[in-house]
Structure formats: C-alpha cells, structure tokens
Amino acid sequence: MSSVDLSIVVPTYCEADNIENLVRAIGKALAHVSFSHEILVVDDDSPDGIVGVVERLSEEFPVRILVPRDRPRDLSLSVMDGIQAAASERVLVMDADLSHPPDCIPAMYQALEADPGVFVLGSRYVESGSFDRDWSLWRFFNSHIATLLTRPLVNCRDPMSGFFAFHRTRIEGVRLNPIGYKIGLELMVRGRFTGVREIPIRFQDRAIGESKMNFTQQVYFLRHLRRLYTARFGSLGEFINYGLVGASGFIVDLVFYFLFQWLGLSHQWARALSFWPAVSWNWQLNRAATFGERKRRPRARQWMEFVLTSLLGFTLNWGVYVTLTGRYPFFDDYRLLALVAGIGVASVFNFVMSSLYVYNEKRL
Ligand code: GDD
Ligand code: MN
C-alpha cells in the first residue's frame, strides 16, 4: 500500500499559465483534510515551459510531472498514463484550466471512500456564464446531442465530464480502447463499477488559454461512441450508425435535389446529380465513423470500389425514380415519394455491398 491516499491526475497541453493557480487552489482546498494527496501532471510535451513551472512548484507542493513521448498527443492516452503512474489506487482526474473546482475534491474522495466500487463523477448542474463562450451549434452538439447519444450506454446526467474519481483496481485487466476526449465515458462503460455516483459541481469556463476541443475531436468522439456501442450491443451498433449516417445523407440529397431544380435543371437531372454529393457524404462519414474501427485500406482504392458499388446503387436509385415519376401520375405529383423509394431500394443494396466489399476489413 502506498502512503498517498489520493492521486490527482491532471492532463495538460499548453497550460503553463494555469497550472500554478490550479496547484495552489488544490493545496488550499485540501489543506485541512485528513487524507494525503499527490498531483500528477501529464503533459504532452507542450512548448510552454510547463516542466520548469511544475519543478518550481514541487518545492512547495506534492506535485510531479510526466512527459510521455512514445505516442501521439492525446488527452485520453495522457490520462491513462497518469492512472498507471499514480502512487495511489484512488485516482481523481481533472482539467488544468480551473473548470473543475478543487473544492469538490473532498466530497468526491469521501464518496469513493464510502463505496470503493463506484465511479464518482463531478457532474455539471450549473455552467457559469454558459453564454459567454460561443454558444454555437458546436457547443450545443458537444453538450446536448452528444449526451443524448450516450444514453443507452451509461445512466448519468453528465457522461461528458472530465472530472471523476475511482479505484484503479476496478479497471485492472479491463481492455480499454480510449481515443480523444471521452476517457471518462470509456472508463464508466467498460470498467467494473457498481454504479455512477454524481457529485454536483459548478463548472467554470476557462479564463486563460483556449479549449483544445476541435472538429477532429468530435469525429473521434463519434468513432469512440461507435466502439462502445459495438462493445455493448454487437453489430447492431454498426447498423444503427449506418442508419444515422444514411439519414444525414438523405438531408444532403434533398438539399441538392432542390438546389439543382432551383438553378433551373429538370427534376430528373436534379435527382441524377444530387445523388453524388449525398453519397460522397455518406462514404466519408461511414469511413470515419460506422466502419471506423475496421482496418483501413488506402483511400484511393476504397474510393474506387465505392464508386463502382455506387454506380450500381445509383442506377437502381435513379432508375426507380425516373420509372415511377415517368410512368405513374401519382408519383409525378409526389416526386419525393419516388425519391424515397429509389433511395430505399438502393440503400439495402448499398448496405450489403459496403458491408461485404468496401469496408470488409477485419474489425480491430
Ligand atoms: N496531455 C494532454 N494531451 N492534455 C490535453 C490534451 C492532449 O492532447 N488536450 C487537452 N488536454 C488537457 C487540457 O490542457 C486541459 O487540462 C484538459 O485536458 C481539458 O482540455 P480543454 O481543452 O480545456 O477541454 P474542454 O474544456 O473543451 O473539455 C473539457 O470539458 C468537457 C466537457 O465540457 C474536458 O474535461 C472534456 O473531457 C469534457 O468532456
Ligand atoms: Mn476546458
């Protein structure tokens, strides 16, 4: 048994300006508690001199820094490195930007002490000034839609939180496959926890520096979700994902279908052309998300095969549309129905072909 009761893992990238405030705030929050702690900063080789800052702080506080260089820069992998290197089996993970209030650490520690089997989650119930950082579609996606998408996987209010604590023995021998930002979700879904215990926190928007969350991270998140769905629900996960991608492609298709007609093309031509942006959209998303866990072939070759299978799908799709609208006055009045019928026939065909040929690489 180590003499440290709690290891606080803090992943950092370009946080030299925040780390001192954080370490001091933790020191203050834990000055009068009965348990001991260490702070373990896991930095991805930031070019901002954080190592020097932490070394100076270590004269005053129980803090050390780890700079793993044997892998690509990644938040989840940094957290995993920190968990491995932690002196204590009780690990707490938090951001460096002071978004997660150190004052909540004692309550989280207590919750873990009371029941070592649970996953303790610092859960946002208030976001101070939620409107001052860009309340964009982006943020909306991140907090609401993404949370909704995790519903079938975990039962908690804030599955996106990066503020959590747990007993390391609960993930021993568990095969983790984290990627991107949602290491907490990964641990919750795959770890052997008896439940999730949520501690309400007041989330603060970062004051210094900027979020490293970006579009790539969102795509990673979708892939991560898919992995977790597949782990939990088997191939059904892939199928649901394929359906969702298809639904989004349908919207792209409609937009172009109307756009081309608006530009003066006949509806048959509009239908023939709108197919291509839609199907390319689907291909890209399926490559990134639905079949993202399968080993990838070179893009060019996969694209060729895709175009070939799409040509067949396209012929079916367009053929059904033109035949229905040309032969039946009913479908000429309700062209959208003809369009949907064409897509329906082609989708079944495409799913089978994609699954068998285009993305047939072995699952990872
Ligand atoms: N080592 C390492 N490597 N650390 C990283 C990396 C990386 O590639 N990317 C980000 N970090 C660190 C940051 O320095 C910060 O301490 C913490 O991870 C969170 O990064 P932010 O860039 O501040 O992320 P955020 O505020 O957009 O996201 C946070 O809140 C989300 C919920 O709103 C994170 O806690 C997410 O996990 C959480 O989902
Ligand atoms: Mn942040």
XYZ file of C-alpha atoms and ligand atoms in Angstrom:
404
model
C 0.000 0.000 0.000
C 1.316 3.404 -0.836
C 1.249 6.195 1.689
C -0.594 8.519 -0.669
C -4.379 8.375 -0.270
C -5.350 10.139 -3.468
C -3.551 10.717 -6.771
C -4.830 13.689 -8.721
C -4.095 13.271 -12.412
C -4.087 16.456 -14.466
C -3.598 16.123 -18.234
C -2.163 19.253 -19.769
C -1.376 20.720 -23.108
C -0.271 24.360 -23.113
C -1.411 25.067 -19.590
C 1.734 26.652 -18.149
C -0.310 29.734 -17.295
C -2.957 27.757 -15.418
C -1.038 25.085 -13.600
C 0.251 27.247 -10.787
C -3.237 28.548 -9.939
C -4.573 25.022 -10.039
C -1.872 23.576 -7.803
C -2.340 26.393 -5.319
C -6.125 26.007 -5.381
C -5.821 22.272 -4.749
C -3.371 22.959 -1.928
C -5.873 25.299 -0.371
C -8.863 23.012 -0.844
C -7.007 20.097 0.717
C -5.131 21.966 3.442
C -7.301 20.668 6.262
C -8.468 17.294 5.097
C -7.459 14.026 6.729
C -6.160 12.343 3.593
C -2.892 12.864 1.767
C -2.569 13.527 -1.933
C -0.199 13.914 -4.839
C -0.715 15.822 -8.061
C 0.481 14.164 -11.213
C 0.639 16.424 -14.245
C 0.760 14.514 -17.537
C 1.947 16.863 -20.228
C 2.144 16.142 -23.943
C 5.410 17.943 -24.475
C 3.939 21.458 -24.501
C 6.284 24.089 -25.850
C 5.450 26.464 -22.998
C 7.955 25.603 -20.291
C 5.477 23.870 -18.001
C 8.134 21.438 -16.789
C 10.058 24.292 -15.192
C 6.909 25.693 -13.612
C 5.980 22.356 -12.061
C 9.512 21.723 -10.844
C 9.463 25.033 -9.046
C 6.035 24.281 -7.568
C 7.219 20.880 -6.386
C 9.383 22.579 -3.765
C 6.199 23.708 -2.107
C 3.540 21.162 -3.130
C 3.332 17.382 -3.676
C 3.356 17.724 -7.443
C 5.316 15.989 -10.195
C 5.222 15.988 -13.960
C 5.311 13.232 -16.512
C 6.044 13.845 -20.179
C 5.389 10.669 -22.187
C 6.902 10.964 -25.654
C 6.342 7.490 -27.022
C 2.920 8.080 -28.534
C 0.848 10.720 -30.340
C -0.612 13.620 -28.417
C -3.929 12.588 -26.949
C -5.932 13.519 -23.897
C -7.233 10.029 -23.162
C -3.837 8.411 -23.513
C -2.367 11.015 -21.184
C -4.994 10.260 -18.592
C -4.254 6.540 -18.936
C -0.535 7.203 -18.472
C -1.333 9.208 -15.358
C -3.555 6.490 -13.940
C -0.791 3.917 -14.476
C 1.846 6.086 -12.840
C -0.305 7.157 -9.902
C 1.103 6.314 -6.478
C -2.347 5.660 -5.052
C -5.020 3.234 -6.218
C -7.531 6.007 -5.683
C -7.302 8.248 -8.694
C -9.013 11.535 -9.450
C -8.812 13.159 -12.874
C -9.406 16.835 -13.520
C -8.694 19.559 -16.081
C -5.907 22.078 -15.584
C -7.885 25.121 -16.646
C -9.759 25.536 -13.351
C -13.020 24.461 -14.954
C -13.300 21.830 -12.260
C -13.499 23.318 -8.774
C -10.881 21.819 -6.430
C -13.303 22.485 -3.565
C -15.282 19.463 -4.716
C -12.350 17.069 -4.326
C -13.023 16.231 -0.655
C -16.655 15.319 -1.387
C -15.550 13.131 -4.284
C -12.905 11.461 -2.155
C -15.456 10.785 0.571
C -17.878 9.271 -1.914
C -15.140 6.929 -3.085
C -14.161 6.050 0.475
C -17.765 5.273 1.331
C -18.124 2.946 -1.646
C -14.919 1.925 -3.456
C -16.940 0.187 -6.174
C -18.480 3.304 -7.634
C -17.347 5.677 -10.308
C -17.552 9.155 -8.839
C -18.441 11.828 -11.338
C -18.212 15.575 -10.945
C -21.405 16.496 -12.674
C -22.223 19.924 -14.062
C -25.516 21.208 -12.876
C -24.695 24.829 -13.487
C -22.422 26.290 -16.060
C -21.494 29.743 -15.035
C -21.982 32.106 -17.922
C -22.874 29.347 -20.330
C -23.445 32.019 -22.917
C -20.149 33.795 -22.764
C -18.156 31.149 -24.557
C -19.512 30.750 -28.055
C -22.857 29.086 -27.576
C -22.520 27.724 -31.068
C -24.022 24.729 -32.748
C -20.731 23.217 -31.827
C -21.083 23.588 -28.103
C -24.690 22.531 -28.378
C -23.626 19.378 -30.135
C -20.985 18.687 -27.577
C -23.114 19.071 -24.530
C -26.617 18.046 -25.525
C -26.708 15.834 -28.552
C -23.563 14.024 -27.500
C -25.006 13.381 -24.054
C -28.160 12.045 -25.639
C -26.149 9.674 -27.787
C -24.569 8.124 -24.706
C -27.905 7.419 -23.004
C -28.048 3.759 -23.990
C -24.518 3.257 -22.643
C -24.480 4.932 -19.238
C -27.020 6.142 -16.816
C -25.869 9.506 -15.539
C -26.559 13.154 -16.146
C -23.168 14.291 -17.289
C -21.370 11.492 -19.138
C -19.122 14.038 -20.890
C -17.489 15.229 -17.710
C -13.729 15.088 -17.436
C -13.835 15.365 -13.625
C -14.030 11.974 -11.950
C -12.565 9.649 -9.358
C -12.387 5.892 -8.997
C -10.442 2.963 -7.614
C -7.832 1.737 -10.076
C -8.446 -1.926 -9.209
C -11.812 -1.567 -10.953
C -10.149 -1.300 -14.330
C -7.405 -3.845 -13.825
C -7.470 -6.405 -16.625
C -10.141 -4.458 -18.491
C -9.307 -3.891 -22.136
C -9.592 -0.176 -22.667
C -9.505 1.416 -26.052
C -9.798 5.126 -25.466
C -9.427 7.794 -28.060
C -9.833 11.553 -27.945
C -11.587 13.330 -25.154
C -14.061 10.996 -23.547
C -11.888 8.895 -21.331
C -14.419 9.232 -18.509
C -17.113 7.680 -20.664
C -14.766 4.873 -21.674
C -13.981 4.063 -18.062
C -17.620 4.219 -16.997
C -18.780 1.928 -19.776
C -16.005 -0.635 -19.627
C -14.864 -0.547 -16.016
C -16.235 -2.910 -13.396
C -18.115 -0.319 -11.399
C -21.136 -0.952 -9.263
C -22.633 2.356 -10.324
C -22.038 6.011 -11.020
C -22.191 8.425 -8.151
C -22.652 12.017 -9.289
C -21.418 14.942 -7.248
C -22.816 18.259 -8.433
C -20.163 20.764 -9.387
C -20.174 24.291 -10.629
C -18.328 24.239 -13.922
C -16.298 27.343 -14.714
C -15.428 28.309 -18.225
C -11.685 28.568 -18.594
C -10.323 32.074 -18.173
C -6.839 31.568 -19.595
C -5.846 29.826 -22.816
C -8.240 28.009 -25.064
C -10.010 24.703 -25.335
C -8.241 22.064 -27.382
C -11.547 20.583 -28.398
C -11.913 20.765 -32.169
C -13.617 19.138 -35.115
C -11.221 16.215 -35.195
C -12.093 15.548 -31.592
C -15.794 15.480 -32.471
C -15.145 12.924 -35.166
C -13.072 10.926 -32.690
C -15.995 11.097 -30.334
C -18.344 9.566 -32.900
C -15.881 6.788 -33.525
C -15.445 6.279 -29.841
C -19.214 6.070 -29.386
C -19.424 3.506 -32.106
C -16.809 1.363 -30.473
C -18.660 1.491 -27.213
C -21.969 0.670 -28.905
C -20.389 -2.263 -30.668
C -18.842 -3.443 -27.412
C -22.230 -3.214 -25.745
C -24.657 -4.170 -28.499
C -22.615 -6.021 -31.128
C -23.215 -5.448 -34.844
C -26.454 -3.688 -34.076
C -24.237 -0.735 -33.218
C -22.825 -0.657 -36.722
C -26.247 -0.961 -38.231
C -27.717 1.895 -36.177
C -24.741 4.009 -37.092
C -25.179 3.214 -40.753
C -28.818 4.220 -40.498
C -27.944 7.531 -38.854
C -25.357 8.327 -41.484
C -27.899 7.429 -44.155
C -30.436 9.794 -42.614
C -27.958 12.657 -42.682
C -27.061 11.806 -46.287
C -30.739 11.946 -47.146
C -30.813 15.560 -45.988
C -27.787 16.384 -48.131
C -29.527 14.679 -51.036
C -32.698 16.730 -50.592
C -30.817 19.987 -50.307
C -29.024 19.371 -53.605
C -32.137 17.978 -55.277
C -33.991 21.225 -54.623
C -30.962 23.388 -55.226
C -30.382 21.970 -58.703
C -34.029 22.472 -59.618
C -33.895 25.983 -58.278
C -30.899 26.527 -60.550
C -33.129 25.512 -63.455
C -32.376 21.832 -64.006
C -35.166 19.360 -64.719
C -36.140 17.194 -61.761
C -34.679 14.111 -63.420
C -31.321 15.824 -63.792
C -31.518 17.248 -60.308
C -32.112 13.762 -58.988
C -29.242 12.353 -61.014
C -26.797 14.967 -59.713
C -27.889 15.259 -56.083
C -27.090 11.618 -55.592
C -23.341 12.267 -55.807
C -22.774 14.813 -53.044
C -25.076 12.781 -50.816
C -23.350 9.522 -51.425
C -19.895 11.075 -51.010
C -21.002 12.498 -47.715
C -22.110 9.031 -46.634
C -18.902 7.453 -47.777
C -16.794 9.880 -45.800
C -18.880 9.506 -42.649
C -19.023 5.769 -42.885
C -15.313 5.622 -43.382
C -14.742 7.826 -40.354
C -17.465 6.512 -38.119
C -19.550 3.468 -38.975
C -16.722 1.269 -40.069
C -14.073 3.378 -38.397
C -12.884 0.508 -36.258
C -12.051 -1.698 -39.169
C -8.597 -1.587 -40.543
C -8.417 0.876 -43.374
C -7.353 0.337 -46.885
C -5.718 3.041 -48.916
C -8.259 5.732 -49.596
C -7.900 5.680 -53.381
C -8.617 2.015 -53.710
C -11.507 2.135 -51.322
C -12.898 5.114 -53.199
C -12.722 3.228 -56.491
C -14.614 0.309 -55.061
C -17.042 2.693 -53.552
C -17.669 4.432 -56.846
C -18.222 1.079 -58.515
C -20.750 -0.103 -55.974
C -22.308 3.347 -56.010
C -22.726 3.261 -59.749
C -24.892 0.204 -59.330
C -26.706 1.798 -56.415
C -27.103 4.941 -58.438
C -28.578 3.086 -61.378
C -31.123 1.453 -59.101
C -31.852 4.692 -57.262
C -32.239 6.832 -60.330
C -33.962 4.096 -62.320
C -36.657 3.693 -59.685
C -37.142 7.461 -59.523
C -37.386 8.010 -63.256
C -39.584 4.985 -63.821
C -42.010 5.878 -61.068
C -42.326 9.560 -61.943
C -42.469 8.832 -65.673
C -44.994 6.016 -65.556
C -47.278 6.895 -62.688
C -49.020 10.282 -62.447
C -49.292 9.698 -58.701
C -45.516 9.626 -58.277
C -45.150 12.561 -60.595
C -47.354 14.512 -58.186
C -45.466 13.219 -55.190
C -41.936 13.088 -56.502
C -40.451 12.937 -53.038
C -42.073 9.544 -52.585
C -40.397 8.354 -55.751
C -37.124 9.727 -54.463
C -37.530 7.934 -51.150
C -38.451 4.702 -52.913
C -35.320 4.949 -55.043
C -33.167 5.601 -52.002
C -34.802 2.736 -50.133
C -34.076 0.187 -52.831
C -30.535 1.449 -53.306
C -29.799 1.603 -49.552
C -30.481 -2.052 -48.973
C -28.241 -2.831 -51.895
C -25.562 -0.439 -50.675
C -25.507 -1.704 -47.126
C -24.964 -5.232 -48.333
C -22.270 -4.198 -50.797
C -20.484 -1.871 -48.374
C -20.512 -4.415 -45.650
C -19.274 -7.202 -47.908
C -16.777 -5.358 -50.067
C -15.978 -1.723 -49.469
C -15.446 -1.859 -45.708
C -14.911 -5.558 -45.332
C -11.641 -5.274 -43.422
C -11.435 -7.168 -40.199
C -12.648 -5.351 -37.103
C -9.922 -4.106 -34.827
N -1.787 15.689 -22.104
C -2.761 16.244 -22.857
N -2.791 15.965 -24.192
N -3.658 17.062 -22.284
C -4.616 17.605 -23.060
C -4.705 17.376 -24.450
C -3.738 16.489 -25.030
O -3.751 16.208 -26.218
N -5.760 18.068 -24.933
C -6.304 18.707 -23.879
N -5.614 18.453 -22.761
C -5.872 18.932 -21.395
C -6.036 20.424 -21.308
O -4.791 21.048 -21.118
C -6.950 20.534 -20.103
O -6.251 20.439 -18.886
C -7.852 19.324 -20.220
O -7.124 18.381 -20.988
C -9.191 19.642 -20.890
O -8.940 20.239 -22.140
P -9.736 21.505 -22.667
O -9.107 21.884 -23.935
O -9.871 22.542 -21.595
O -11.135 20.821 -22.975
P -12.611 21.362 -22.837
O -12.760 22.348 -21.741
O -13.106 21.718 -24.187
O -13.302 19.976 -22.420
C -13.422 19.628 -21.080
O -14.750 19.683 -20.730
C -15.551 18.767 -21.439
C -16.968 18.979 -21.068
O -17.356 20.284 -21.384
C -12.847 18.220 -20.822
O -12.893 17.947 -19.414
C -13.644 17.173 -21.504
O -13.190 15.890 -21.070
C -15.087 17.365 -21.138
O -15.830 16.463 -21.894
Mn -11.517 23.344 -20.518
